[in-house]
JSON list of C-alpha atoms in Angstrom, two decimals:
[
{"chain": "A", "resi": 20, "resn": "UNK", "atom": "CA", "xyz": [-12.01, 22.97, 10.72]},
{"chain": "A", "resi": 21, "resn": "UNK", "atom": "CA", "xyz": [-11.79, 19.53, 9.23]},
{"chain": "A", "resi": 22, "resn": "UNK", "atom": "CA", "xyz": [-11.76, 21.01, 5.72]},
{"chain": "A", "resi": 23, "resn": "UNK", "atom": "CA", "xyz": [-8.54, 22.97, 6.38]},
{"chain": "A", "resi": 24, "resn": "UNK", "atom": "CA", "xyz": [-6.72, 19.86, 7.55]},
{"chain": "A", "resi": 25, "resn": "UNK", "atom": "CA", "xyz": [-8.03, 17.92, 4.57]},
{"chain": "A", "resi": 26, "resn": "UNK", "atom": "CA", "xyz": [-6.73, 20.68, 2.29]},
{"chain": "A", "resi": 27, "resn": "UNK", "atom": "CA", "xyz": [-3.31, 20.47, 3.98]},
{"chain": "A", "resi": 28, "resn": "UNK", "atom": "CA", "xyz": [-3.29, 16.68, 3.67]},
{"chain": "A", "resi": 29, "resn": "UNK", "atom": "CA", "xyz": [-4.34, 16.85, 0.02]},
{"chain": "A", "resi": 30, "resn": "UNK", "atom": "CA", "xyz": [-1.69, 19.46, -0.77]},
{"chain": "A", "resi": 31, "resn": "UNK", "atom": "CA", "xyz": [0.86, 17.28, 1.02]},
{"chain": "A", "resi": 32, "resn": "UNK", "atom": "CA", "xyz": [-0.18, 14.22, -0.97]},
{"chain": "A", "resi": 33, "resn": "UNK", "atom": "CA", "xyz": [-0.08, 16.12, -4.25]},
{"chain": "A", "resi": 34, "resn": "UNK", "atom": "CA", "xyz": [3.37, 17.55, -3.56]},
{"chain": "A", "resi": 35, "resn": "UNK", "atom": "CA", "xyz": [4.73, 14.16, -2.50]},
{"chain": "A", "resi": 36, "resn": "UNK", "atom": "CA", "xyz": [3.79, 12.59, -5.84]},
{"chain": "A", "resi": 37, "resn": "UNK", "atom": "CA", "xyz": [5.31, 15.44, -7.82]},
{"chain": "A", "resi": 38, "resn": "UNK", "atom": "CA", "xyz": [2.22, 17.45, -8.80]},
{"chain": "A", "resi": 39, "resn": "UNK", "atom": "CA", "xyz": [2.63, 21.23, -8.37]},
{"chain": "A", "resi": 40, "resn": "UNK", "atom": "CA", "xyz": [0.44, 22.62, -5.59]},
{"chain": "A", "resi": 41, "resn": "UNK", "atom": "CA", "xyz": [-0.56, 26.19, -6.27]},
{"chain": "A", "resi": 42, "resn": "UNK", "atom": "CA", "xyz": [-1.69, 26.63, -2.65]},
{"chain": "A", "resi": 43, "resn": "UNK", "atom": "CA", "xyz": [1.91, 26.44, -1.46]},
{"chain": "A", "resi": 44, "resn": "UNK", "atom": "CA", "xyz": [3.45, 28.26, -4.42]},
{"chain": "A", "resi": 45, "resn": "UNK", "atom": "CA", "xyz": [2.77, 31.71, -3.01]},
{"chain": "A", "resi": 46, "resn": "UNK", "atom": "CA", "xyz": [4.23, 30.73, 0.37]},
{"chain": "A", "resi": 47, "resn": "UNK", "atom": "CA", "xyz": [7.28, 29.17, -1.28]},
{"chain": "A", "resi": 48, "resn": "UNK", "atom": "CA", "xyz": [7.83, 32.27, -3.41]},
{"chain": "A", "resi": 49, "resn": "UNK", "atom": "CA", "xyz": [7.66, 34.45, -0.28]},
{"chain": "A", "resi": 50, "resn": "UNK", "atom": "CA", "xyz": [10.15, 32.19, 1.51]},
{"chain": "A", "resi": 51, "resn": "UNK", "atom": "CA", "xyz": [12.51, 32.25, -1.46]},
{"chain": "A", "resi": 52, "resn": "UNK", "atom": "CA", "xyz": [12.30, 36.04, -1.73]},
{"chain": "A", "resi": 53, "resn": "UNK", "atom": "CA", "xyz": [12.93, 36.51, 2.00]},
{"chain": "A", "resi": 54, "resn": "UNK", "atom": "CA", "xyz": [15.79, 34.02, 1.95]},
{"chain": "A", "resi": 55, "resn": "UNK", "atom": "CA", "xyz": [17.35, 35.82, -1.01]},
{"chain": "A", "resi": 56, "resn": "UNK", "atom": "CA", "xyz": [17.04, 39.15, 0.79]},
{"chain": "A", "resi": 57, "resn": "UNK", "atom": "CA", "xyz": [18.58, 37.80, 4.01]},
{"chain": "A", "resi": 58, "resn": "UNK", "atom": "CA", "xyz": [21.54, 36.17, 2.21]},
{"chain": "A", "resi": 59, "resn": "UNK", "atom": "CA", "xyz": [22.11, 38.62, -0.61]},
{"chain": "A", "resi": 60, "resn": "UNK", "atom": "CA", "xyz": [25.83, 38.86, 0.22]},
{"chain": "A", "resi": 61, "resn": "UNK", "atom": "CA", "xyz": [26.37, 35.17, 1.01]},
{"chain": "A", "resi": 62, "resn": "UNK", "atom": "CA", "xyz": [27.39, 32.84, -1.81]},
{"chain": "A", "resi": 63, "resn": "UNK", "atom": "CA", "xyz": [24.83, 30.22, -2.79]},
{"chain": "A", "resi": 64, "resn": "UNK", "atom": "CA", "xyz": [25.59, 26.74, -1.42]},
{"chain": "A", "resi": 65, "resn": "UNK", "atom": "CA", "xyz": [26.65, 24.18, -3.99]},
{"chain": "A", "resi": 66, "resn": "UNK", "atom": "CA", "xyz": [24.90, 21.27, -2.24]},
{"chain": "A", "resi": 67, "resn": "UNK", "atom": "CA", "xyz": [23.09, 20.29, 0.95]},
{"chain": "A", "resi": 68, "resn": "UNK", "atom": "CA", "xyz": [26.38, 18.92, 2.21]},
{"chain": "A", "resi": 69, "resn": "UNK", "atom": "CA", "xyz": [27.88, 22.41, 2.08]},
{"chain": "A", "resi": 70, "resn": "UNK", "atom": "CA", "xyz": [29.54, 23.45, 5.32]},
{"chain": "A", "resi": 71, "resn": "UNK", "atom": "CA", "xyz": [27.33, 26.46, 5.83]},
{"chain": "A", "resi": 72, "resn": "UNK", "atom": "CA", "xyz": [25.55, 27.75, 8.92]},
{"chain": "A", "resi": 73, "resn": "UNK", "atom": "CA", "xyz": [21.76, 27.38, 9.02]},
{"chain": "A", "resi": 74, "resn": "UNK", "atom": "CA", "xyz": [19.73, 30.04, 7.24]},
{"chain": "A", "resi": 75, "resn": "UNK", "atom": "CA", "xyz": [16.80, 31.60, 9.09]},
{"chain": "A", "resi": 76, "resn": "UNK", "atom": "CA", "xyz": [13.76, 32.99, 7.32]},
{"chain": "A", "resi": 77, "resn": "UNK", "atom": "CA", "xyz": [11.27, 34.90, 9.47]},
{"chain": "A", "resi": 78, "resn": "UNK", "atom": "CA", "xyz": [7.65, 34.52, 8.39]},
{"chain": "A", "resi": 79, "resn": "UNK", "atom": "CA", "xyz": [6.44, 37.01, 10.98]},
{"chain": "A", "resi": 80, "resn": "UNK", "atom": "CA", "xyz": [6.69, 40.71, 11.72]},
{"chain": "A", "resi": 81, "resn": "UNK", "atom": "CA", "xyz": [10.36, 41.59, 12.22]},
{"chain": "A", "resi": 82, "resn": "UNK", "atom": "CA", "xyz": [9.68, 43.55, 15.41]},
{"chain": "A", "resi": 83, "resn": "UNK", "atom": "CA", "xyz": [7.85, 40.65, 17.10]},
{"chain": "A", "resi": 84, "resn": "UNK", "atom": "CA", "xyz": [9.85, 37.40, 17.29]},
{"chain": "A", "resi": 85, "resn": "UNK", "atom": "CA", "xyz": [7.54, 34.40, 16.86]},
{"chain": "A", "resi": 86, "resn": "UNK", "atom": "CA", "xyz": [7.13, 31.65, 19.45]},
{"chain": "A", "resi": 87, "resn": "UNK", "atom": "CA", "xyz": [7.26, 28.96, 16.75]},
{"chain": "A", "resi": 88, "resn": "UNK", "atom": "CA", "xyz": [10.42, 27.83, 14.95]},
{"chain": "A", "resi": 89, "resn": "UNK", "atom": "CA", "xyz": [10.47, 25.02, 12.39]},
{"chain": "A", "resi": 90, "resn": "UNK", "atom": "CA", "xyz": [13.85, 23.50, 11.55]},
{"chain": "A", "resi": 91, "resn": "UNK", "atom": "CA", "xyz": [14.51, 21.26, 8.58]},
{"chain": "A", "resi": 92, "resn": "UNK", "atom": "CA", "xyz": [16.97, 20.79, 5.74]},
{"chain": "A", "resi": 93, "resn": "UNK", "atom": "CA", "xyz": [17.00, 23.25, 2.86]},
{"chain": "A", "resi": 94, "resn": "UNK", "atom": "CA", "xyz": [14.73, 21.06, 0.75]},
{"chain": "A", "resi": 95, "resn": "UNK", "atom": "CA", "xyz": [11.20, 19.73, 0.56]},
{"chain": "A", "resi": 96, "resn": "UNK", "atom": "CA", "xyz": [10.50, 16.57, 2.45]},
{"chain": "A", "resi": 97, "resn": "UNK", "atom": "CA", "xyz": [9.30, 15.76, 5.93]},
{"chain": "A", "resi": 98, "resn": "UNK", "atom": "CA", "xyz": [9.32, 19.45, 6.90]},
{"chain": "A", "resi": 99, "resn": "UNK", "atom": "CA", "xyz": [6.96, 20.41, 4.08]},
{"chain": "A", "resi": 100, "resn": "UNK", "atom": "CA", "xyz": [3.60, 19.49, 5.65]},
{"chain": "A", "resi": 101, "resn": "UNK", "atom": "CA", "xyz": [4.32, 21.40, 8.89]},
{"chain": "A", "resi": 102, "resn": "UNK", "atom": "CA", "xyz": [5.47, 24.38, 6.79]},
{"chain": "A", "resi": 103, "resn": "UNK", "atom": "CA", "xyz": [2.28, 24.22, 4.70]},
{"chain": "A", "resi": 104, "resn": "UNK", "atom": "CA", "xyz": [0.15, 24.16, 7.86]},
{"chain": "A", "resi": 105, "resn": "UNK", "atom": "CA", "xyz": [2.02, 27.18, 9.24]},
{"chain": "A", "resi": 106, "resn": "UNK", "atom": "CA", "xyz": [1.54, 29.04, 5.95]},
{"chain": "A", "resi": 107, "resn": "UNK", "atom": "CA", "xyz": [-2.13, 28.09, 5.53]},
{"chain": "A", "resi": 108, "resn": "UNK", "atom": "CA", "xyz": [-3.07, 29.05, 9.07]},
{"chain": "A", "resi": 109, "resn": "UNK", "atom": "CA", "xyz": [-0.97, 32.22, 9.21]},
{"chain": "A", "resi": 110, "resn": "UNK", "atom": "CA", "xyz": [0.89, 31.25, 12.38]},
{"chain": "A", "resi": 111, "resn": "UNK", "atom": "CA", "xyz": [3.99, 33.48, 12.61]},
{"chain": "A", "resi": 112, "resn": "UNK", "atom": "CA", "xyz": [7.17, 31.41, 12.61]},
{"chain": "A", "resi": 113, "resn": "UNK", "atom": "CA", "xyz": [10.87, 31.28, 11.91]},
{"chain": "A", "resi": 114, "resn": "UNK", "atom": "CA", "xyz": [12.00, 28.71, 9.39]},
{"chain": "A", "resi": 115, "resn": "UNK", "atom": "CA", "xyz": [15.55, 27.43, 9.92]},
{"chain": "A", "resi": 116, "resn": "UNK", "atom": "CA", "xyz": [17.13, 25.73, 6.91]},
{"chain": "A", "resi": 117, "resn": "UNK", "atom": "CA", "xyz": [20.01, 23.39, 7.73]},
{"chain": "A", "resi": 118, "resn": "UNK", "atom": "CA", "xyz": [22.86, 22.30, 5.50]},
{"chain": "A", "resi": 119, "resn": "UNK", "atom": "CA", "xyz": [25.54, 19.64, 6.08]},
{"chain": "A", "resi": 120, "resn": "UNK", "atom": "CA", "xyz": [26.90, 20.85, 9.42]},
{"chain": "A", "resi": 121, "resn": "UNK", "atom": "CA", "xyz": [24.78, 18.74, 11.77]},
{"chain": "A", "resi": 122, "resn": "UNK", "atom": "CA", "xyz": [24.62, 21.57, 14.35]},
{"chain": "A", "resi": 123, "resn": "UNK", "atom": "CA", "xyz": [21.09, 20.42, 15.28]},
{"chain": "A", "resi": 124, "resn": "UNK", "atom": "CA", "xyz": [22.14, 16.94, 16.47]},
{"chain": "A", "resi": 125, "resn": "UNK", "atom": "CA", "xyz": [22.95, 17.87, 20.10]},
{"chain": "A", "resi": 126, "resn": "UNK", "atom": "CA", "xyz": [19.53, 19.41, 20.80]},
{"chain": "A", "resi": 127, "resn": "UNK", "atom": "CA", "xyz": [17.22, 17.56, 18.39]},
{"chain": "A", "resi": 128, "resn": "UNK", "atom": "CA", "xyz": [15.36, 14.67, 20.00]},
{"chain": "A", "resi": 129, "resn": "UNK", "atom": "CA", "xyz": [16.64, 11.49, 18.33]},
{"chain": "A", "resi": 130, "resn": "UNK", "atom": "CA", "xyz": [19.28, 13.66, 16.58]},
{"chain": "A", "resi": 131, "resn": "UNK", "atom": "CA", "xyz": [17.17, 14.24, 13.49]},
{"chain": "A", "resi": 132, "resn": "UNK", "atom": "CA", "xyz": [15.00, 16.82, 11.74]},
{"chain": "A", "resi": 133, "resn": "UNK", "atom": "CA", "xyz": [12.35, 18.20, 11.44]},
{"chain": "A", "resi": 134, "resn": "UNK", "atom": "CA", "xyz": [12.16, 19.90, 14.82]},
{"chain": "A", "resi": 135, "resn": "UNK", "atom": "CA", "xyz": [9.53, 22.36, 15.99]},
{"chain": "A", "resi": 136, "resn": "UNK", "atom": "CA", "xyz": [9.98, 24.75, 18.89]},
{"chain": "A", "resi": 137, "resn": "UNK", "atom": "CA", "xyz": [6.76, 26.20, 20.25]},
{"chain": "A", "resi": 138, "resn": "UNK", "atom": "CA", "xyz": [7.76, 28.31, 23.22]},
{"chain": "A", "resi": 139, "resn": "UNK", "atom": "CA", "xyz": [9.44, 25.91, 25.66]},
{"chain": "A", "resi": 140, "resn": "UNK", "atom": "CA", "xyz": [8.08, 22.83, 23.86]},
{"chain": "A", "resi": 141, "resn": "UNK", "atom": "CA", "xyz": [10.46, 20.95, 21.53]},
{"chain": "A", "resi": 142, "resn": "UNK", "atom": "CA", "xyz": [8.84, 18.38, 19.21]},
{"chain": "A", "resi": 143, "resn": "UNK", "atom": "CA", "xyz": [10.32, 16.11, 16.56]},
{"chain": "A", "resi": 144, "resn": "UNK", "atom": "CA", "xyz": [8.75, 13.66, 14.08]},
{"chain": "A", "resi": 145, "resn": "UNK", "atom": "CA", "xyz": [6.84, 15.27, 11.23]},
{"chain": "A", "resi": 146, "resn": "UNK", "atom": "CA", "xyz": [3.48, 13.64, 12.04]},
{"chain": "A", "resi": 147, "resn": "UNK", "atom": "CA", "xyz": [3.60, 14.77, 15.67]},
{"chain": "A", "resi": 148, "resn": "UNK", "atom": "CA", "xyz": [4.56, 18.27, 14.54]},
{"chain": "A", "resi": 149, "resn": "UNK", "atom": "CA", "xyz": [1.70, 18.42, 12.00]},
{"chain": "A", "resi": 150, "resn": "UNK", "atom": "CA", "xyz": [-0.86, 17.23, 14.57]},
{"chain": "A", "resi": 151, "resn": "UNK", "atom": "CA", "xyz": [0.43, 19.70, 17.17]},
{"chain": "A", "resi": 152, "resn": "UNK", "atom": "CA", "xyz": [0.15, 22.59, 14.70]},
{"chain": "A", "resi": 153, "resn": "UNK", "atom": "CA", "xyz": [-3.35, 21.49, 13.67]},
{"chain": "A", "resi": 154, "resn": "UNK", "atom": "CA", "xyz": [-4.43, 21.52, 17.33]},
{"chain": "A", "resi": 155, "resn": "UNK", "atom": "CA", "xyz": [-2.74, 24.89, 17.91]},
{"chain": "A", "resi": 156, "resn": "UNK", "atom": "CA", "xyz": [-4.52, 26.43, 14.91]},
{"chain": "A", "resi": 157, "resn": "UNK", "atom": "CA", "xyz": [-7.83, 24.72, 15.77]},
{"chain": "A", "resi": 158, "resn": "UNK", "atom": "CA", "xyz": [-8.00, 22.94, 12.40]},
{"chain": "A", "resi": 159, "resn": "UNK", "atom": "CA", "xyz": [-7.91, 19.46, 13.89]},
{"chain": "A", "resi": 160, "resn": "UNK", "atom": "CA", "xyz": [-11.70, 19.08, 13.91]},
{"chain": "A", "resi": 161, "resn": "UNK", "atom": "CA", "xyz": [-14.56, 20.55, 15.91]},
{"chain": "A", "resi": 162, "resn": "UNK", "atom": "CA", "xyz": [-15.67, 17.39, 17.70]},
{"chain": "A", "resi": 163, "resn": "UNK", "atom": "CA", "xyz": [-14.54, 13.80, 18.20]},
{"chain": "A", "resi": 164, "resn": "UNK", "atom": "CA", "xyz": [-15.97, 12.67, 14.84]},
{"chain": "A", "resi": 165, "resn": "UNK", "atom": "CA", "xyz": [-14.19, 15.48, 12.95]},
{"chain": "A", "resi": 166, "resn": "UNK", "atom": "CA", "xyz": [-10.94, 14.72, 14.76]},
{"chain": "A", "resi": 167, "resn": "UNK", "atom": "CA", "xyz": [-11.26, 11.05, 13.79]},
{"chain": "A", "resi": 168, "resn": "UNK", "atom": "CA", "xyz": [-11.82, 12.02, 10.12]},
{"chain": "A", "resi": 169, "resn": "UNK", "atom": "CA", "xyz": [-8.77, 14.30, 10.22]},
{"chain": "A", "resi": 170, "resn": "UNK", "atom": "CA", "xyz": [-6.67, 11.44, 11.63]},
{"chain": "A", "resi": 171, "resn": "UNK", "atom": "CA", "xyz": [-8.08, 9.13, 8.96]},
{"chain": "A", "resi": 172, "resn": "UNK", "atom": "CA", "xyz": [-7.04, 11.49, 6.13]},
{"chain": "A", "resi": 173, "resn": "UNK", "atom": "CA", "xyz": [-3.64, 12.04, 7.73]},
{"chain": "A", "resi": 174, "resn": "UNK", "atom": "CA", "xyz": [-3.03, 8.28, 7.82]},
{"chain": "A", "resi": 175, "resn": "UNK", "atom": "CA", "xyz": [-4.30, 7.98, 4.22]},
{"chain": "A", "resi": 176, "resn": "UNK", "atom": "CA", "xyz": [-1.74, 10.57, 3.14]},
{"chain": "A", "resi": 177, "resn": "UNK", "atom": "CA", "xyz": [1.02, 8.54, 4.83]},
{"chain": "A", "resi": 178, "resn": "UNK", "atom": "CA", "xyz": [-0.19, 5.36, 3.11]},
{"chain": "A", "resi": 179, "resn": "UNK", "atom": "CA", "xyz": [-0.28, 7.02, -0.30]},
{"chain": "A", "resi": 180, "resn": "UNK", "atom": "CA", "xyz": [3.16, 8.48, 0.23]},
{"chain": "A", "resi": 181, "resn": "UNK", "atom": "CA", "xyz": [4.62, 5.12, 1.22]},
{"chain": "A", "resi": 182, "resn": "UNK", "atom": "CA", "xyz": [3.12, 3.45, -1.87]},
{"chain": "A", "resi": 183, "resn": "UNK", "atom": "CA", "xyz": [4.05, 6.09, -4.47]},
{"chain": "A", "resi": 184, "resn": "UNK", "atom": "CA", "xyz": [6.99, 4.02, -5.66]},
{"chain": "A", "resi": 185, "resn": "UNK", "atom": "CA", "xyz": [4.48, 1.74, -7.35]},
{"chain": "A", "resi": 186, "resn": "UNK", "atom": "CA", "xyz": [3.41, 4.58, -9.61]},
{"chain": "A", "resi": 187, "resn": "UNK", "atom": "CA", "xyz": [6.98, 5.30, -10.72]},
{"chain": "A", "resi": 188, "resn": "UNK", "atom": "CA", "xyz": [8.42, 1.78, -10.60]},
{"chain": "A", "resi": 189, "resn": "UNK", "atom": "CA", "xyz": [6.16, -0.98, -11.95]},
{"chain": "A", "resi": 190, "resn": "UNK", "atom": "CA", "xyz": [8.68, -3.60, -10.76]},
{"chain": "A", "resi": 191, "resn": "UNK", "atom": "CA", "xyz": [8.24, -2.61, -7.09]},
{"chain": "A", "resi": 192, "resn": "UNK", "atom": "CA", "xyz": [5.95, -4.64, -4.85]},
{"chain": "A", "resi": 193, "resn": "UNK", "atom": "CA", "xyz": [3.34, -1.88, -4.92]},
{"chain": "A", "resi": 194, "resn": "UNK", "atom": "CA", "xyz": [3.71, -1.43, -8.68]},
{"chain": "A", "resi": 195, "resn": "UNK", "atom": "CA", "xyz": [2.86, -5.08, -9.27]},
{"chain": "A", "resi": 196, "resn": "UNK", "atom": "CA", "xyz": [-0.46, -4.56, -7.44]},
{"chain": "A", "resi": 197, "resn": "UNK", "atom": "CA", "xyz": [-1.55, -1.72, -9.75]},
{"chain": "A", "resi": 198, "resn": "UNK", "atom": "CA", "xyz": [-3.79, -2.67, -12.66]},
{"chain": "A", "resi": 199, "resn": "UNK", "atom": "CA", "xyz": [-2.09, -2.75, -16.03]},
{"chain": "A", "resi": 200, "resn": "UNK", "atom": "CA", "xyz": [-1.89, 0.71, -17.57]},
{"chain": "A", "resi": 201, "resn": "UNK", "atom": "CA", "xyz": [-2.36, 2.57, -14.25]},
{"chain": "A", "resi": 202, "resn": "UNK", "atom": "CA", "xyz": [-0.27, 5.50, -13.19]},
{"chain": "A", "resi": 203, "resn": "UNK", "atom": "CA", "xyz": [1.14, 8.58, -14.89]},
{"chain": "A", "resi": 204, "resn": "UNK", "atom": "CA", "xyz": [4.00, 6.71, -16.51]},
{"chain": "A", "resi": 205, "resn": "UNK", "atom": "CA", "xyz": [1.67, 4.35, -18.37]},
{"chain": "A", "resi": 206, "resn": "UNK", "atom": "CA", "xyz": [1.79, 4.57, -22.16]},
{"chain": "A", "resi": 207, "resn": "UNK", "atom": "CA", "xyz": [-0.67, 7.03, -23.71]},
{"chain": "A", "resi": 208, "resn": "UNK", "atom": "CA", "xyz": [-3.56, 5.49, -25.63]},
{"chain": "A", "resi": 209, "resn": "UNK", "atom": "CA", "xyz": [-3.21, 5.70, -29.39]},
{"chain": "A", "resi": 210, "resn": "UNK", "atom": "CA", "xyz": [-4.67, 8.85, -31.01]},
{"chain": "A", "resi": 211, "resn": "UNK", "atom": "CA", "xyz": [-7.58, 8.35, -33.39]}
]
């Protein structure tokens, strides 16, 4: 439904500006626990540039390999919204976390991440992946008007994300357009 996509977009927007999103916290805790269990014997990487093979976390029953695999770096970023959609909708998937080896470059379209495999389909670009998952889970809207609203909120989230530097950097072009005293880094009003 349109509401589910709006929730995903809102969670995405909130996470991108640094506000904790409790909706994703449970999913992130599960992923961290499963990753810790799968790599209990492996030493922790010291950085993303570590020469370490990708880590795979299965968010599906172990006896039934999922059709969907999401690949991204071992950090939040462009792979976060697709991961949130997968978690929110309960689609079983494997999550592949890459480090500094670049092993994905030969098969990733355009040589970059995120990449989503859905059966034989290979998709890159985070927006295309998010829209594909929304269609797959039937949360992209019930009719043409709902689908248009979902697209509208998706584009709004991209706009807000691209302009967030104005909140943190008043000297940026977007920061200069904010009214004086706007944003979380503005001085607090004096206490009475």
